[in-house]
Coordinates of C-alpha atoms in Angstrom, one line a residue:
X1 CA -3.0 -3.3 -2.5
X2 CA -2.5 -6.1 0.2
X3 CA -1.0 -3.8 3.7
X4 CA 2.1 -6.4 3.6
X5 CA 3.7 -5.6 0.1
X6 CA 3.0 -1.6 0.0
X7 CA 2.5 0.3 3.3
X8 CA 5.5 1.7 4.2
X9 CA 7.7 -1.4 4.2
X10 CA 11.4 -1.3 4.4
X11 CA 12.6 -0.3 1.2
X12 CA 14.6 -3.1 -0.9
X13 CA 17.8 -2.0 -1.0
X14 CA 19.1 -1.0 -5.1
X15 CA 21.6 -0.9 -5.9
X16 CA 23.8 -3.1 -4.3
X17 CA 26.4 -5.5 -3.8
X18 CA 24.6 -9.0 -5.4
X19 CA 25.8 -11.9 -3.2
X20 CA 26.3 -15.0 -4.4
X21 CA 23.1 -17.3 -4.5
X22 CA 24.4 -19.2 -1.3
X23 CA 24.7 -16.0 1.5
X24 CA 22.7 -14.8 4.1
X25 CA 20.3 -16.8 5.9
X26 CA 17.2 -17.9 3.8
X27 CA 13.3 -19.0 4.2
X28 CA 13.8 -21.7 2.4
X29 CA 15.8 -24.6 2.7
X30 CA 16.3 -25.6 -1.4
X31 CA 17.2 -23.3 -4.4
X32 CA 14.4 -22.1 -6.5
X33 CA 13.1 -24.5 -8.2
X34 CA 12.7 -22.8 -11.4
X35 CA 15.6 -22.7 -13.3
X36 CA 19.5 -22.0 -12.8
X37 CA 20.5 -19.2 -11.1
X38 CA 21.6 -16.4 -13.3
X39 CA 25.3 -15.5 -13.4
X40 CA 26.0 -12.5 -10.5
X41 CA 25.5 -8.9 -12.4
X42 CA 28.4 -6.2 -12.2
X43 CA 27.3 -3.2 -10.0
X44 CA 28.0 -0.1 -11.7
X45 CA 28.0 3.1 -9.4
X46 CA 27.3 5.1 -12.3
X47 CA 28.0 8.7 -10.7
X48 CA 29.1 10.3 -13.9
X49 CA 31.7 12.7 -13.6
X50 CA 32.2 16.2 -14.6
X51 CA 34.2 19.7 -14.6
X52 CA 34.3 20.7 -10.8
X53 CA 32.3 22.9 -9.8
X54 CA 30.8 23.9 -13.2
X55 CA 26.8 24.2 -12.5
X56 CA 24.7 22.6 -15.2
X57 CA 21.4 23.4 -16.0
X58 CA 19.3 20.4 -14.5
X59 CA 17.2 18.4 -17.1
X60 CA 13.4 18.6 -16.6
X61 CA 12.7 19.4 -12.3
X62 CA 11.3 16.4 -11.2
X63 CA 9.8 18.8 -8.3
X64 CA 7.9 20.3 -11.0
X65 CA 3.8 19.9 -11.7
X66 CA 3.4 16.8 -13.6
X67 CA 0.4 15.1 -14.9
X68 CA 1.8 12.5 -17.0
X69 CA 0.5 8.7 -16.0
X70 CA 2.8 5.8 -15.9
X71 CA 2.4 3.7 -19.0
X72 CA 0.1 0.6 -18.4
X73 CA 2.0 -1.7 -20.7
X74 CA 1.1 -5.3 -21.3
X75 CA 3.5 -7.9 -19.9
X76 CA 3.8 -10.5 -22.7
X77 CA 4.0 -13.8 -20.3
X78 CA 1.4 -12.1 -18.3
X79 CA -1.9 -14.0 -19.3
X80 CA -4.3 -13.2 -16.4
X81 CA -5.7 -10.1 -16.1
X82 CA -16.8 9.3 -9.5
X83 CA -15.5 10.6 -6.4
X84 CA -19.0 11.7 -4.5
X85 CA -18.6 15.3 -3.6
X86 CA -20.3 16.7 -0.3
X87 CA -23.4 19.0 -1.2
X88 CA -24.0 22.1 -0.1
X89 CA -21.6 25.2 0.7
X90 CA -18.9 25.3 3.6
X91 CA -17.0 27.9 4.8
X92 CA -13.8 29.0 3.5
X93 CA -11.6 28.2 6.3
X94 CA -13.0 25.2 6.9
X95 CA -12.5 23.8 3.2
X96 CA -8.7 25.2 4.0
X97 CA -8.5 23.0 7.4
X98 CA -9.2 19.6 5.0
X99 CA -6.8 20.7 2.2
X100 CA -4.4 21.1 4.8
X101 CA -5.2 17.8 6.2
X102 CA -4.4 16.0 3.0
X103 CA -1.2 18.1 2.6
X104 CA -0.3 16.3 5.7
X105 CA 0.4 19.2 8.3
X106 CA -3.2 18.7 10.0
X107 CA -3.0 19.6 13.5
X108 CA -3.6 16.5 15.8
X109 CA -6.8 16.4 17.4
X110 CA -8.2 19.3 14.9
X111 CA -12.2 19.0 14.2
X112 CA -13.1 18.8 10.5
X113 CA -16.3 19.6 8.4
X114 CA -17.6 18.2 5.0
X115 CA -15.7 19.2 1.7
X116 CA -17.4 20.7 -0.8
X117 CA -16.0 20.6 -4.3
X118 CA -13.8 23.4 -4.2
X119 CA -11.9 21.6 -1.9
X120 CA -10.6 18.6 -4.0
X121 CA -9.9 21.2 -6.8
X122 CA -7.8 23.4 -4.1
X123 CA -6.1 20.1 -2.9
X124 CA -5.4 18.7 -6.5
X125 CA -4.2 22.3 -7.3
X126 CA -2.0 22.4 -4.0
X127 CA -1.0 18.4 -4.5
X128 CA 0.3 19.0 -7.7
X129 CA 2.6 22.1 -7.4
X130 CA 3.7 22.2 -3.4
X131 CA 6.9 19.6 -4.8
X132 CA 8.6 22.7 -6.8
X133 CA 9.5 24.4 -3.8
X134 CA 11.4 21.8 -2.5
X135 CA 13.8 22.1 -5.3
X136 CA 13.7 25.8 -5.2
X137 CA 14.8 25.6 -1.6
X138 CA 18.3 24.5 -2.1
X139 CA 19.9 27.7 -2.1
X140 CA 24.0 26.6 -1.6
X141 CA 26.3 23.8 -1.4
X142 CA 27.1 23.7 1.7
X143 CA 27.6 19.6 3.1
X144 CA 26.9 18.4 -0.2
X145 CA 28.2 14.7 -0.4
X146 CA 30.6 13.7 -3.5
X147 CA 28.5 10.6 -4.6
X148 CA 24.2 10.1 -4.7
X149 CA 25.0 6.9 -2.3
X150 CA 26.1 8.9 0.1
X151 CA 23.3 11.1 0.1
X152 CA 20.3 9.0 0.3
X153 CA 21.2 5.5 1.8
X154 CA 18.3 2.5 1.4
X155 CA 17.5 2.6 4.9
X156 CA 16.6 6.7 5.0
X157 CA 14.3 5.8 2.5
X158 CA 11.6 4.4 5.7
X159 CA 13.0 6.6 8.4
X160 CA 13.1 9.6 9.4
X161 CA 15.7 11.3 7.8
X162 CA 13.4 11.2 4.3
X163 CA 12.8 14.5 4.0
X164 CA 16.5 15.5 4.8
X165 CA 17.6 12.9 2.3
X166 CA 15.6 14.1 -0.6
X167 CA 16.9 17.5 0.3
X168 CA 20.5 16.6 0.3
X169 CA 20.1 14.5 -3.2
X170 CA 18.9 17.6 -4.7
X171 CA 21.6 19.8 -4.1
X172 CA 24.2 16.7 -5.3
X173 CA 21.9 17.0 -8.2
X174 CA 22.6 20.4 -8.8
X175 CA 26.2 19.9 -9.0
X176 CA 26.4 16.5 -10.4
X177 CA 23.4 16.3 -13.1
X178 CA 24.6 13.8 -15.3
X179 CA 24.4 11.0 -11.7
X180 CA 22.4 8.7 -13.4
X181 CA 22.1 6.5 -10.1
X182 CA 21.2 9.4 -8.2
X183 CA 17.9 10.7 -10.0
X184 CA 17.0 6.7 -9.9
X185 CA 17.4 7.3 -6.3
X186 CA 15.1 10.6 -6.1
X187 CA 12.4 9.0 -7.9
X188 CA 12.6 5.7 -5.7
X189 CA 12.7 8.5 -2.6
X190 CA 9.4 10.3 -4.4
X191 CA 8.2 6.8 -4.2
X192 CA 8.4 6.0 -0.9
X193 CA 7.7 9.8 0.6
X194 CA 4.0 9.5 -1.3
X195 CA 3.5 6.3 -0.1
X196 CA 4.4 6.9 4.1
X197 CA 2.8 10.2 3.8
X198 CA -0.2 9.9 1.5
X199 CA 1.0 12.1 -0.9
X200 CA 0.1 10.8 -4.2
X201 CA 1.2 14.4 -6.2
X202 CA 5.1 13.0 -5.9
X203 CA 4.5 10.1 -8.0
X204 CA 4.4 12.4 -11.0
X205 CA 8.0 13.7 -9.8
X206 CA 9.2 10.1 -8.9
X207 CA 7.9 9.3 -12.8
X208 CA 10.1 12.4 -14.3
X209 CA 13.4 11.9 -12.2
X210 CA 13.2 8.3 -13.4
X211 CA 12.2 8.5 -17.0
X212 CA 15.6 11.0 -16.5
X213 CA 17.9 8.4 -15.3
X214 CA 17.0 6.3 -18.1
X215 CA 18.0 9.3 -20.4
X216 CA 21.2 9.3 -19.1
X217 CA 21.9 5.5 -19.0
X218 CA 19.2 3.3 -20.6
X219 CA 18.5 0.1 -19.5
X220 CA 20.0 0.8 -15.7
X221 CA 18.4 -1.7 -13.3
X222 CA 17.8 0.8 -10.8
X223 CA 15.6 2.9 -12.8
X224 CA 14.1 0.2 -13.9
X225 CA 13.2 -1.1 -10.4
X226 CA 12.3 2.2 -9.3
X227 CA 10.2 2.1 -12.2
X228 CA 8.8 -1.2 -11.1
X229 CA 7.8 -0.1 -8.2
X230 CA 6.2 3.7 -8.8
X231 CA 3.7 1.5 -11.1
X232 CA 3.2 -0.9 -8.0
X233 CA 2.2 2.0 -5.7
X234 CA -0.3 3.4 -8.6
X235 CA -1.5 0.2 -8.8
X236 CA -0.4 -0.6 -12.7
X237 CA 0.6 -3.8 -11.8
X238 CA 1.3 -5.4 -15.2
X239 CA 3.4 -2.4 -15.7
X240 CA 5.4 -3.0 -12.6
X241 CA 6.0 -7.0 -13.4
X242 CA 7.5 -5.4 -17.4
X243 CA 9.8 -3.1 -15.3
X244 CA 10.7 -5.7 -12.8
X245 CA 11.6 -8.4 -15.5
X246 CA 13.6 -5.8 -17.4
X247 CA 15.2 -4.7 -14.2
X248 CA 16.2 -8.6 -13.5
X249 CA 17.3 -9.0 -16.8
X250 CA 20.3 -5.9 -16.3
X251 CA 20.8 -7.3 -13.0
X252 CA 19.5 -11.0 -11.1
X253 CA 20.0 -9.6 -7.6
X254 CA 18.1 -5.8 -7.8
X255 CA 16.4 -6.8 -4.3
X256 CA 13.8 -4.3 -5.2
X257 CA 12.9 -5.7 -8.8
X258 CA 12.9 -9.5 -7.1
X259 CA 10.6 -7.7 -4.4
X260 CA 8.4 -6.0 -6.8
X261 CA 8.1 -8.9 -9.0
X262 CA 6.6 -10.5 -5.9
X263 CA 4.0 -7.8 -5.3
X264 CA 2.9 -7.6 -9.1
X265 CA 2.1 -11.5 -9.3
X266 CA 0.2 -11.0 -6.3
X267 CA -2.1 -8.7 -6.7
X268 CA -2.6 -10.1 -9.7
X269 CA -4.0 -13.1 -8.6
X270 CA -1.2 -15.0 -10.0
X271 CA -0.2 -16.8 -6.2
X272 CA 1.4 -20.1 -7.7
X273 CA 3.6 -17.6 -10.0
X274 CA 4.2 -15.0 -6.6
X275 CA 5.2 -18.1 -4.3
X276 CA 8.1 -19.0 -7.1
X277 CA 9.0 -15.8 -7.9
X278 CA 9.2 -15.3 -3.9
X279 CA 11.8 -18.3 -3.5
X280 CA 13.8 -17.0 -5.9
X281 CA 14.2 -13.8 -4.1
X282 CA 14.8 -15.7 -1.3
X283 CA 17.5 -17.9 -2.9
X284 CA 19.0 -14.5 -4.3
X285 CA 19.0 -12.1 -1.7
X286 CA 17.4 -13.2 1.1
X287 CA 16.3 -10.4 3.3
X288 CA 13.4 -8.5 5.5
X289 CA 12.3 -7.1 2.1
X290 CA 11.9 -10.6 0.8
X291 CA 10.7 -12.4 4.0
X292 CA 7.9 -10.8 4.7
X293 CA 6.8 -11.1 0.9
X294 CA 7.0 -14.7 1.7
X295 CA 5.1 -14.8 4.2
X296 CA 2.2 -12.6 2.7
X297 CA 1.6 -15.3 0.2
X298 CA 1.7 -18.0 2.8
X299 CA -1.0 -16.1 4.3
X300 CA -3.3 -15.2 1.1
X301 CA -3.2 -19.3 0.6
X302 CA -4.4 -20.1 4.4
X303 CA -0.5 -21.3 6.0
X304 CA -0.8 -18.7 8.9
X305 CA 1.8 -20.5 10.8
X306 CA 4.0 -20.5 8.1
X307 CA 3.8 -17.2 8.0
X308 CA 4.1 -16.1 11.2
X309 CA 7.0 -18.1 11.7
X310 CA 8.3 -16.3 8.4
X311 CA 7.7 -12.6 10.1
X312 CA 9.4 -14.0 13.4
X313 CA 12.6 -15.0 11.4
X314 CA 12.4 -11.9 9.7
X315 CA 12.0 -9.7 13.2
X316 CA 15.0 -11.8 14.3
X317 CA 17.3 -10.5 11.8
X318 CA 16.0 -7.2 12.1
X319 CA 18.6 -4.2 13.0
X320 CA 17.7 -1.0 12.2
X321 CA 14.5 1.2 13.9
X322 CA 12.4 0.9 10.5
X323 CA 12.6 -2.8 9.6
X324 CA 12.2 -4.1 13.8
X325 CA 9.1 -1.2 13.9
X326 CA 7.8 -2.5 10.1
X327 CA 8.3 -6.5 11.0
X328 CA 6.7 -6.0 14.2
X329 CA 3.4 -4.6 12.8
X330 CA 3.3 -7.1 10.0
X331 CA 3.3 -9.4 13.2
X332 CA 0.7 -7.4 15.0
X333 CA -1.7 -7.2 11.9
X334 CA -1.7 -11.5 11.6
X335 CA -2.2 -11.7 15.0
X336 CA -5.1 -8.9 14.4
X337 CA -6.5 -10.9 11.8
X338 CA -6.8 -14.4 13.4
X339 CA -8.3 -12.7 16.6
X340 CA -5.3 -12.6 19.1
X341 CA -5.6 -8.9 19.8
X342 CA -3.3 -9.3 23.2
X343 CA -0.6 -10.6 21.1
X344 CA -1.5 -8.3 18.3
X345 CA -0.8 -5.3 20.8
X346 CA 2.0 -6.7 22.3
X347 CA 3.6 -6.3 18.6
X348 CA 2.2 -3.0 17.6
X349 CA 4.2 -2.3 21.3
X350 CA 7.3 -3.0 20.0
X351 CA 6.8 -1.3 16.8
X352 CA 6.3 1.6 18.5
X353 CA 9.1 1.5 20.4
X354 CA 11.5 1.0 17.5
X355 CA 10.0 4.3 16.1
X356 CA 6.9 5.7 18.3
X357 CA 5.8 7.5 15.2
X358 CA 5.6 4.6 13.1
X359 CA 1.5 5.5 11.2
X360 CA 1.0 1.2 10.2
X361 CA 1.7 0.7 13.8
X362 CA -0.3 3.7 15.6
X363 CA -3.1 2.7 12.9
X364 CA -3.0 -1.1 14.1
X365 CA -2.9 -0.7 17.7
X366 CA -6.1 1.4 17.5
X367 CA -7.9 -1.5 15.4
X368 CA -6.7 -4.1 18.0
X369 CA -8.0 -1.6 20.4
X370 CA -11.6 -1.5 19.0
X371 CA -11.7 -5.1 18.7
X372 CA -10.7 -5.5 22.6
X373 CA -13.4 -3.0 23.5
X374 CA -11.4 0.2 24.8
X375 CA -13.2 2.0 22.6
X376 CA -12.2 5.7 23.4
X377 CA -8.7 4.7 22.8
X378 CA -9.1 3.6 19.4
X379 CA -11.1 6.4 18.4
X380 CA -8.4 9.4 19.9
X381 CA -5.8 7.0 18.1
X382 CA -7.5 7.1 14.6
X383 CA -7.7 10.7 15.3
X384 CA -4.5 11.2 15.5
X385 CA -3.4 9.1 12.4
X386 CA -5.9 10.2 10.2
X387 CA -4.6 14.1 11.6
X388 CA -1.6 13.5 10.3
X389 CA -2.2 11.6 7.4
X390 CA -5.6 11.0 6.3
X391 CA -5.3 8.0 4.0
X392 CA -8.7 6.2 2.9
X393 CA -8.3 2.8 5.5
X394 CA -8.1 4.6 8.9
X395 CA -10.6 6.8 7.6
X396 CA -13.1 4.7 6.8
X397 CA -12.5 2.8 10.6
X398 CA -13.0 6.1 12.2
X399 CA -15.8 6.2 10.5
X400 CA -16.9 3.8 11.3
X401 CA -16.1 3.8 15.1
X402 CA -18.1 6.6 14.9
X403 CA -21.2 5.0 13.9
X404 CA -20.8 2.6 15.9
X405 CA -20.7 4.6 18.8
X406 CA -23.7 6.8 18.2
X407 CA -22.6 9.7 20.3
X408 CA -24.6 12.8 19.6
X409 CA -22.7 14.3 16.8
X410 CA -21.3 11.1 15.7
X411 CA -23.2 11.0 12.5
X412 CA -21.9 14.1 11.1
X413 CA -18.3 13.3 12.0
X414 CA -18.7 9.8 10.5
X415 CA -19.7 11.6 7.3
X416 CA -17.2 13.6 7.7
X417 CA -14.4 11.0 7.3
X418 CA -16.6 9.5 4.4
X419 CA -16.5 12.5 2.5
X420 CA -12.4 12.6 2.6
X421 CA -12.0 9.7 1.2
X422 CA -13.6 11.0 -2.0
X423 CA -11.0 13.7 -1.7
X424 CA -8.5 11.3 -1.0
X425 CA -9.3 9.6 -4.1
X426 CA -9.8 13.0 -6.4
X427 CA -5.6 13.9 -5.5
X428 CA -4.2 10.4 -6.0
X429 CA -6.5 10.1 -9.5
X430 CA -4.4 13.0 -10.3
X431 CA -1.0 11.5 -9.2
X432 CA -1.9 8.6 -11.7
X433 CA -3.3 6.0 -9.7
X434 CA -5.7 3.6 -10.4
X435 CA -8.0 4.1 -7.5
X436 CA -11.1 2.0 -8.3
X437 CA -10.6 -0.9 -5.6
X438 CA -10.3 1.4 -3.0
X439 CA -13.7 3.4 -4.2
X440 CA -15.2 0.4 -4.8
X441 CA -14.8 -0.7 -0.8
X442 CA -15.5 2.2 0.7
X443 CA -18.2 3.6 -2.2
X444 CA -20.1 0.1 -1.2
X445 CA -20.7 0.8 2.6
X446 CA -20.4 4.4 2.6
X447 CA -20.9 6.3 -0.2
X448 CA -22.7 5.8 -3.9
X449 CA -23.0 2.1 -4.7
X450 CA -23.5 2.7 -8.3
X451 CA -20.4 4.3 -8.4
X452 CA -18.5 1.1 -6.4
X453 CA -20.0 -1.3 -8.4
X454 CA -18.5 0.2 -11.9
X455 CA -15.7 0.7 -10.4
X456 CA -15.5 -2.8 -9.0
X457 CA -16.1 -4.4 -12.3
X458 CA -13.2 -1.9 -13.8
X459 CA -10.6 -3.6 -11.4
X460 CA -12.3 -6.7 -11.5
X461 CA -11.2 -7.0 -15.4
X462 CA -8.0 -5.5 -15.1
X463 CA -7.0 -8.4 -12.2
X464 CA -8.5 -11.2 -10.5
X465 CA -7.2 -11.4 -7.1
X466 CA -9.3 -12.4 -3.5
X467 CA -9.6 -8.7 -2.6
X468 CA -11.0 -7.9 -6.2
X469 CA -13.5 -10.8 -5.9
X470 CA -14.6 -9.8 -2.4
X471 CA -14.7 -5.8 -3.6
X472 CA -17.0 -7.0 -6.8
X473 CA -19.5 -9.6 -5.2
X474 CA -20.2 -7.2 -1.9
X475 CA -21.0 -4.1 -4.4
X476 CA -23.1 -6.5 -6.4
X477 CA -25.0 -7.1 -3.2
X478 CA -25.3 -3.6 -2.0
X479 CA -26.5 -3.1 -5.5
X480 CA -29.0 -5.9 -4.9
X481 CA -27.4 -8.3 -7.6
X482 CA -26.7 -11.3 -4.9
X483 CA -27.4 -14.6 -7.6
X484 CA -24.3 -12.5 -9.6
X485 CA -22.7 -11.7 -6.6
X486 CA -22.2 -15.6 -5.0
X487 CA -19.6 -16.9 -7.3
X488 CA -17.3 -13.9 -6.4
X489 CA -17.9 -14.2 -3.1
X490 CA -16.8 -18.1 -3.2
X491 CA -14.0 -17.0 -5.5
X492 CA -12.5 -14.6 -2.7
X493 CA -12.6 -17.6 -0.4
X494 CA -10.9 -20.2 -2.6
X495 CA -7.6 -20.0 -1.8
X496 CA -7.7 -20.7 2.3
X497 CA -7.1 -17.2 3.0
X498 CA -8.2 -16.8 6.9
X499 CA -9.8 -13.3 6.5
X500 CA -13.4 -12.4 8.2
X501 CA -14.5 -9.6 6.5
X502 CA -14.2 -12.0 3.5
X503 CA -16.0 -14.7 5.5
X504 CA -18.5 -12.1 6.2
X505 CA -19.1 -11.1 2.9
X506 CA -19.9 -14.4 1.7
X507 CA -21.7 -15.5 4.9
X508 CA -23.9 -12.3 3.7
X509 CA -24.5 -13.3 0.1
X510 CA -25.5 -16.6 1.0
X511 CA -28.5 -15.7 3.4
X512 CA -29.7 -13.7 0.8
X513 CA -29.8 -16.3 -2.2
X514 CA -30.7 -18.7 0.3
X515 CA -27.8 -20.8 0.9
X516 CA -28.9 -20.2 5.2
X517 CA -27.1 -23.5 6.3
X518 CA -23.6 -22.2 4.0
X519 CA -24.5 -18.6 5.2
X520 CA -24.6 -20.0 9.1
X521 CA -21.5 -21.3 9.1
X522 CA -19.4 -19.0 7.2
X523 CA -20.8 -16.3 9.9
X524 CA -20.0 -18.2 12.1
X525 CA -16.2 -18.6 10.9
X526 CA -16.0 -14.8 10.8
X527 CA -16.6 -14.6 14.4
X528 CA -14.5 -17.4 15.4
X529 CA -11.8 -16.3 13.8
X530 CA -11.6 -12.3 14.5
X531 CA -14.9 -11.2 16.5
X532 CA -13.7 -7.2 16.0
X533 CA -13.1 -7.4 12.7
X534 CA -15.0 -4.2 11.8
X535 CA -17.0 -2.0 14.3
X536 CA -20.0 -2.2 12.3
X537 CA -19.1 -5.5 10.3
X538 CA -19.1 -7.5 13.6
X539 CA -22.3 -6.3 14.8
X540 CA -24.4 -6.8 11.2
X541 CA -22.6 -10.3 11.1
X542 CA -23.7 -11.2 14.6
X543 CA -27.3 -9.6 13.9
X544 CA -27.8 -11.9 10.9
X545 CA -26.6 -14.6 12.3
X546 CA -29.1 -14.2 14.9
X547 CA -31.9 -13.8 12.1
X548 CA -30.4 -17.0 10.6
X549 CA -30.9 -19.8 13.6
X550 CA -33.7 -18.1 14.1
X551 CA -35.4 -19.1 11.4
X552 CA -34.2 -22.5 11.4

């Protein structure tokens, strides 16, 4: 998925008090456009009550292993629509520093080796069983709150105080079992801890605890927003527009079933449909949540200025350390991505200082870096992200920076980063998530092209969306199948959407079909419009543009 709609944004807040369509300050000027706005839904608190102080056996841990997968149900107004494994053998404690790595308590700075195929069984193993012991930890009741929104606000749900939040909803579980609003809120917590920490085993959890709140009170919007978005994050996104609709039919203003609503017509390709459903949101409960959703789909259809003007609003009515530190990067990556990198590091600044810890924002300042040419910075920053939390993105850029500085050794730690991915993929395959766009981009430039192809053409028919088109035609060219490949490539350019790598891609295609004046200038657009946007990318862009003129 897109970076603005699910990398650790600032979590819609649900349940709460619906407004009336008129309040807050909104993006838009008019009421949405598409039909009346539905009467306001009663907000039901739905702690259940029970003897005090008996202790009832909880209904199925959601801490527990899992292997369920989220239903991929078909949304009936919805009309569009193997991990390479290092060779050889490794030693022991080496395979345990990469498991560790993907458990996500890495040491910074640490030096890894290849992984061999014991390790993504070891990390599957270890991903899908290391959530039971949270539960089991909770050993009294000692500052245990009297009500589940008390426990785990919205806004814990992107800070710091995750972990301790999760914690402290437990133990209310324990002693209030029958809270349906408070397992919706464990699972939407499960939700949001995989997604900041790269933890794809908790989506099985997040899946139990909310399948539970439905037992205890179907139909309650905030399962069914939390539902909405767990099949968002494993990238089921017809399942998350059902949920969402179902969600907005219990209640018109669940901000995070409006939100999710958003992201599910997007990255389904469905941008008319996303930009409605996004002024809605913003006619309903206008918010950070909802303006930088608005402002994504400016973006995907070319209206950068809108957008940016969109984000700034949205910094402005920023408060709290997560949404100022989430806003900002938003900022940072536009800027980033139309080749301001001065302006792009001034944001990722003040992300950072709203919370120095902040991975989107340590992540985009070492791009910007890269592209600016301070090199060594970038690299020691991507080393300390992907320490922490190696997720596929920053791997493949270290990667890549790697490569592209051709140190002695640089090879084999390029590979190295390459080879996590696959593992990557193996433990969120196993959390339920559909992983084949992100195999299919870094399979294409990295790893085995057969394999990024199939799975290219697997997302391709499941959703057609500019990132699905780019993904298909550049593993049709890596798989030399550029004549198939050139419609795909125009297709992920249609919409206006200022994006280099895209530009690239096509620029790319067209050389090699023979298009050289089309292939000239859309090379030359990539350039113009973000020079560093990949550390290899730039410099095979600016190589066969070379080739190109001169041939002429």
């Amino acid at each position: 998925m897109s970076p603005r709609t699910t990398n650790a944004e600032p979590d819609p807040e649900s349940p709460a008090p619906e407004p009336t369509p008129d309040s807050g300050a909104r993006v838009t000027a008019a009421a949405d456009p598409t039909g009346p706005t539905e009467p306001e839904a009663e907000d039901d608190a739905g702690t259940a009550t029970g003897t005090t102080g008996q202790r009832t056996a909880l209904a199925p841990d959601p801490t527990a292993p899992q292997t369920a997968e989220e239903p991929r149900s078909e949304d009936e107004t919805d009309a569009t629509a193997g991990p390479r494994v290092a060779e050889g053998s490794r030693r022991a404690d080496e395979v345990a520093v990469r498991v560790a790595a993907v458990r996500r308590v890495a040491a910074a700075g640490r030096r890894w080796r290849a992984v061999q195929l014991g390790a993504c069984a070891a990390m599957l193993a270890v991903g899908l069983t290391a959530g039971a012991i949270a539960f089991g930890s909770v050993q009294d009741g000692r500052g245990r709150p009297a009500a589940a929104a008390a426990v785990l606000s919205p806004g814990a749900l992107t800070g710091g105080d995750l972990d301790t939040g999760i914690t402290s909803l437990q133990a209310h579980l324990r002693d209030q079992p029958r809270d349906f609003a408070g397992w919706a809120t464990l699972g939407l917590a499960y939700v949001e801890q995989a997604r900041t920490k790269g933890d794809p085993s908790r989506y099985p959890q997040a899946e139990q605890a909310l399948r539970h709140s439905l037992d205890l009170r179907p139909g309650n919007d905030q399962a069914l927003s939390g539902r909405a978005a767990l099949a968002a994050a494993r990238h089921d996104f017809t399942g998350a527009l059902k949920y969402a609709d179902q969600a907005l039919a219990q209640n018109p203003y669940n901000e995070r079933a409006l939100c999710s609503r958003i992201d599910a017509l997007v990255e389904l390709g469905r941008y008319e449909d996303a930009e409605r459903a996004a002024r809605t949101a913003d006619a309903r409960r206008p918010g950070v949540p909802v303006f930088t959703r608005y402002a994504y789909v400016h973006e995907l259809r070319g209206d950068v200025a809108t957008a940016r003007r969109v984000l700034e609003q949205a910094l402005a009515a920023s408060v709290t350390p997560g949404d100022i530190a989430f806003v900002a990067t938003q900022l940072g990556q536009l800027a980033w991505s139309q080749g301001q990198y001065a302006d792009a590091l001034t944001h990722y600044a003040r992300a950072l200082a709203a919370d120095d810890g902040y991975l989107p924002a340590l992540e985009g300042r070492a791009r910007a870096q890269a592209a600016s040419g301070r090199q060594a910075e970038a690299v020691e920053g991507l080393e300390a992200v992907v320490a922490r939390f190696p997720l596929p993105g920053p791997l493949v850029e270290l990667g890549e920076l790697y490569e592209a500085r051709g140190g002695a050794g640089d090879a084999a730690k390029a590979e190295e980063q390459y080879t996590l991915v696959d593992a990557w993929t193996a433990l969120a395959r196993a959390g339920g998530v559909n992983v084949d766009l992100d195999t299919a981009l870094a399979a294409a430039d990295h790893g085995d092209k057969a394999a990024a192809l199939r799975a290219a053409r697997a997302e391709w028919n499941r959703r057609q969306t500019v990132h699905t088109a780019d993904a298909l035609a550049w593993a049709l060219h890596v798989n030399g199948k550029d004549e198939e490949a050139l419609p795909y490539a125009r297709r992920a350019t249609a919409t206006g959407y200022r994006n280099a790598v895209l530009l690239y891609h096509r620029g790319v295609i067209e050389a090699a079909t023979g298009h050289s004046k089309d292939a000239r200038g859309h090379l030359t657009a990539a350039l113009k419009l973000n020079p560093g946007f990949s550390a290899l990318g730039a410099r095979e862009a600016r190589t066969a543009l070379k080739t190109l003129e001169a041939d002429k």
